XYZ file of C-alpha atoms in Angstrom:
277
model
C 81.360 95.661 33.378
C 82.264 99.104 32.079
C 85.511 100.449 33.542
C 85.475 103.945 35.022
C 87.452 106.545 33.147
C 90.563 107.936 34.765
C 91.171 111.666 35.259
C 93.208 112.037 32.057
C 90.509 110.416 29.961
C 87.800 112.611 31.445
C 90.010 115.680 31.061
C 90.743 114.980 27.392
C 87.108 114.194 26.638
C 86.016 117.477 28.236
C 88.653 119.495 26.381
C 87.618 117.989 23.046
C 83.997 118.935 23.764
C 85.098 122.512 24.444
C 87.172 122.447 21.267
C 84.116 121.464 19.249
C 82.175 124.325 20.809
C 84.998 126.772 20.131
C 84.718 126.077 16.399
C 81.459 128.055 16.518
C 82.095 131.731 17.345
C 78.487 132.161 18.436
C 79.172 129.880 21.398
C 82.225 131.781 22.653
C 80.251 134.166 24.862
C 78.647 131.371 26.840
C 81.954 129.507 27.079
C 83.732 132.544 28.520
C 80.885 133.686 30.740
C 82.186 131.379 33.472
C 85.985 131.709 33.597
C 86.167 128.124 34.835
C 86.478 127.056 31.200
C 89.561 129.204 30.523
C 91.194 128.350 33.827
C 90.591 124.655 33.207
C 92.187 124.913 29.752
C 95.144 126.855 31.185
C 95.601 124.262 33.932
C 95.447 121.456 31.368
C 98.367 122.906 29.401
C 100.685 121.715 32.158
C 99.551 118.103 31.800
C 102.267 115.492 31.316
C 100.001 113.943 28.658
C 101.004 115.679 25.405
C 97.649 114.828 23.843
C 95.902 116.834 26.557
C 98.355 119.704 26.176
C 97.825 119.796 22.408
C 94.036 119.661 22.690
C 94.024 122.498 25.254
C 96.359 124.598 23.124
C 94.268 124.106 19.978
C 91.101 125.036 21.878
C 92.659 128.230 23.218
C 93.873 128.978 19.686
C 90.287 128.927 18.417
C 89.291 131.387 21.147
C 92.256 133.676 20.441
C 91.315 133.875 16.759
C 88.143 135.681 17.794
C 89.300 139.224 18.564
C 86.283 139.832 20.784
C 87.715 137.350 23.282
C 91.080 139.040 23.790
C 90.144 141.162 26.806
C 88.682 138.168 28.640
C 91.640 135.961 27.749
C 94.133 138.544 28.981
C 92.249 139.284 32.191
C 91.698 135.650 33.196
C 94.303 134.674 35.760
C 96.652 131.937 34.572
C 95.995 131.952 30.826
C 98.927 134.093 29.685
C 101.234 132.511 32.271
C 100.334 129.006 31.117
C 100.842 129.885 27.450
C 104.240 131.432 28.134
C 105.289 128.413 30.143
C 104.158 126.071 27.378
C 106.223 127.997 24.836
C 109.342 127.309 26.933
C 108.497 123.809 28.111
C 111.239 121.196 27.893
C 110.374 118.046 25.950
C 107.340 119.499 24.176
C 107.125 119.337 20.391
C 108.517 122.441 18.701
C 105.326 122.955 16.719
C 103.294 123.199 19.935
C 105.837 125.495 21.581
C 105.742 127.734 18.522
C 101.952 127.819 18.586
C 101.958 128.765 22.262
C 104.427 131.577 21.561
C 102.299 132.779 18.668
C 99.222 132.953 20.905
C 101.165 134.844 23.570
C 102.254 137.419 20.998
C 98.715 137.799 19.646
C 97.337 138.480 23.098
C 100.139 140.879 23.996
C 99.945 142.794 20.726
C 96.156 143.006 20.554
C 94.515 146.319 21.578
C 93.273 146.286 25.139
C 90.146 148.311 24.445
C 87.889 148.975 21.456
C 89.291 148.805 17.932
C 89.126 152.582 17.585
C 92.187 152.761 19.864
C 94.312 150.816 17.419
C 95.307 153.904 15.487
C 96.101 155.960 18.562
C 99.779 156.330 19.394
C 100.250 156.800 23.096
C 103.509 157.266 24.906
C 103.300 154.940 27.941
C 105.590 157.218 29.939
C 103.287 160.180 29.294
C 100.020 158.346 29.890
C 101.183 156.536 33.022
C 103.950 158.604 34.580
C 103.595 156.966 37.991
C 103.670 153.339 36.838
C 106.977 151.538 37.216
C 107.878 148.195 35.755
C 108.849 146.011 38.648
C 110.473 142.630 38.504
C 108.705 139.617 39.941
C 109.788 136.067 40.653
C 107.898 132.801 41.006
C 108.759 130.153 43.575
C 107.216 126.721 43.870
C 107.109 124.914 47.212
C 106.164 121.473 48.415
C 104.343 121.945 51.721
C 104.224 118.832 53.879
C 100.769 118.457 55.400
C 99.041 120.727 52.860
C 95.485 119.471 52.426
C 91.907 120.714 52.460
C 92.060 121.293 56.205
C 95.287 123.328 56.127
C 94.861 125.063 52.748
C 93.230 128.205 54.117
C 95.819 128.707 56.828
C 98.698 128.338 54.331
C 97.022 130.653 51.847
C 96.283 133.265 54.522
C 99.823 133.107 55.864
C 101.386 133.666 52.434
C 99.118 136.429 51.128
C 99.718 138.495 54.251
C 103.411 138.823 53.406
C 104.134 142.252 51.994
C 105.457 141.819 48.453
C 103.434 138.719 47.550
C 101.535 139.214 44.280
C 99.643 135.955 43.832
C 99.275 132.509 45.331
C 98.285 129.210 43.741
C 97.405 126.344 46.063
C 97.264 122.756 44.764
C 96.323 120.439 47.635
C 96.327 117.428 45.336
C 100.102 117.705 44.954
C 100.827 119.566 48.226
C 102.155 122.419 46.123
C 102.134 126.156 46.702
C 103.246 128.460 43.874
C 103.896 132.085 44.802
C 104.655 135.115 42.638
C 106.516 137.771 44.611
C 108.404 141.007 44.182
C 112.119 140.508 43.552
C 113.095 141.483 47.097
C 111.194 138.542 48.629
C 113.357 135.461 49.050
C 112.125 131.858 49.302
C 113.566 131.730 52.813
C 111.152 134.480 53.895
C 108.201 132.517 52.552
C 109.298 129.216 54.104
C 109.945 130.770 57.504
C 106.592 132.563 57.488
C 104.704 129.378 56.530
C 106.431 127.506 59.349
C 105.737 130.258 61.860
C 102.058 130.710 60.994
C 101.017 127.131 60.169
C 103.678 124.882 61.773
C 104.054 123.173 58.382
C 107.378 122.476 56.682
C 107.905 123.781 53.148
C 110.663 122.887 50.692
C 111.643 124.832 47.586
C 111.093 122.907 44.348
C 113.895 123.151 41.792
C 115.168 121.074 38.898
C 118.577 119.442 38.853
C 120.853 119.219 35.828
C 118.832 116.224 34.625
C 115.646 118.365 34.659
C 114.214 116.331 37.519
C 112.230 118.061 40.257
C 113.939 117.970 43.636
C 113.057 119.382 47.050
C 115.540 121.837 48.527
C 115.776 122.352 52.273
C 116.936 125.957 52.498
C 117.716 125.475 56.159
C 120.760 123.431 55.157
C 123.700 125.524 53.911
C 125.073 122.692 51.758
C 122.078 123.090 49.450
C 122.865 126.660 48.640
C 126.011 126.117 46.577
C 126.540 125.520 42.895
C 128.500 122.233 43.112
C 125.549 119.964 43.853
C 124.228 119.744 40.315
C 121.304 122.134 40.832
C 120.530 124.995 38.537
C 120.703 128.367 40.252
C 117.537 130.451 40.233
C 115.707 127.700 38.378
C 112.036 128.570 38.553
C 109.096 126.290 37.697
C 108.672 125.920 33.934
C 104.966 126.581 33.978
C 105.281 129.981 35.661
C 108.542 131.595 34.523
C 110.085 134.708 35.953
C 109.126 137.771 33.977
C 109.140 141.523 33.979
C 105.625 142.797 34.449
C 103.852 145.865 35.820
C 102.259 145.191 39.188
C 98.586 145.912 38.706
C 96.082 146.953 41.319
C 94.226 143.983 42.771
C 96.891 141.614 41.427
C 96.772 139.670 44.668
C 94.671 136.689 43.779
C 94.532 133.150 45.012
C 93.964 130.446 42.463
C 93.332 128.057 45.321
C 90.122 129.839 46.248
C 88.645 128.769 42.947
C 89.801 125.158 42.732
C 92.071 123.104 44.961
C 93.334 120.195 42.859
C 93.565 118.818 39.351
C 90.796 116.333 40.102
C 88.408 119.071 41.192
C 89.233 121.040 38.047
C 88.196 118.069 35.952
C 84.990 117.515 37.905
C 84.026 121.185 37.789
C 84.760 121.726 34.095
C 83.044 118.479 33.120
C 80.014 119.274 35.248
C 79.852 122.786 33.808
C 79.889 121.380 30.295
C 77.217 118.766 30.975
C 74.882 121.081 32.878
C 75.267 124.413 31.101
C 75.982 123.862 27.398
C 73.388 122.482 25.037
C 74.266 122.464 21.360
């Protein structure tokens, strides 16, 4: 009897199929037409399986090498964040971290519009006098009771908070990742989730051994620096960064997909049903 493949096997198989497609530039348009492909590859970068991470990174590399794809790659939520996180990821091979950093730089340095703008020298302060660079932070929470039935209420509660930029909901791991303006504290988010949904949330941090731990911010003893926890330690896959807050930045990843398993099913189904080559 043939054994069913586990999620990692299906994920890797799907990524390798996309990688084969990406070798042919003529297939890039159809690959990027549905952003599910890019978001699946970005999600896969955070896999604990280094083989999956490498395959995803190499596939994205093939897409980055085609300059026509840069606008789509930059505008797809999660791609740049995932690449930056991979470049700083603890325990990952240096060659893969370097490749991730190289791809980040290529996307950041590439012209945002047509190639005719490459030779134009524009002073950002003159062209956008009213745009300020504002600092944002990312917090990751474990929400007890977060599932398909409660996802919408948690998402709605968080995105209504003034100062929240984006929300990622992962019901498979009961995780909620929130990017906020620097004046929003994790306590504000936890209290609002509790008030609106009656669910308990804990801040996820890493201790000095790089292990994820849940922090109950309601207990004062967890706020000090003598307990072995790293202060202001944000999730590796979505680091704190300085970035301009763009219009319509508020976007919920959870509305698209709700767990790693559903990402695999969707991307695999998309490949099997839409791509013939």
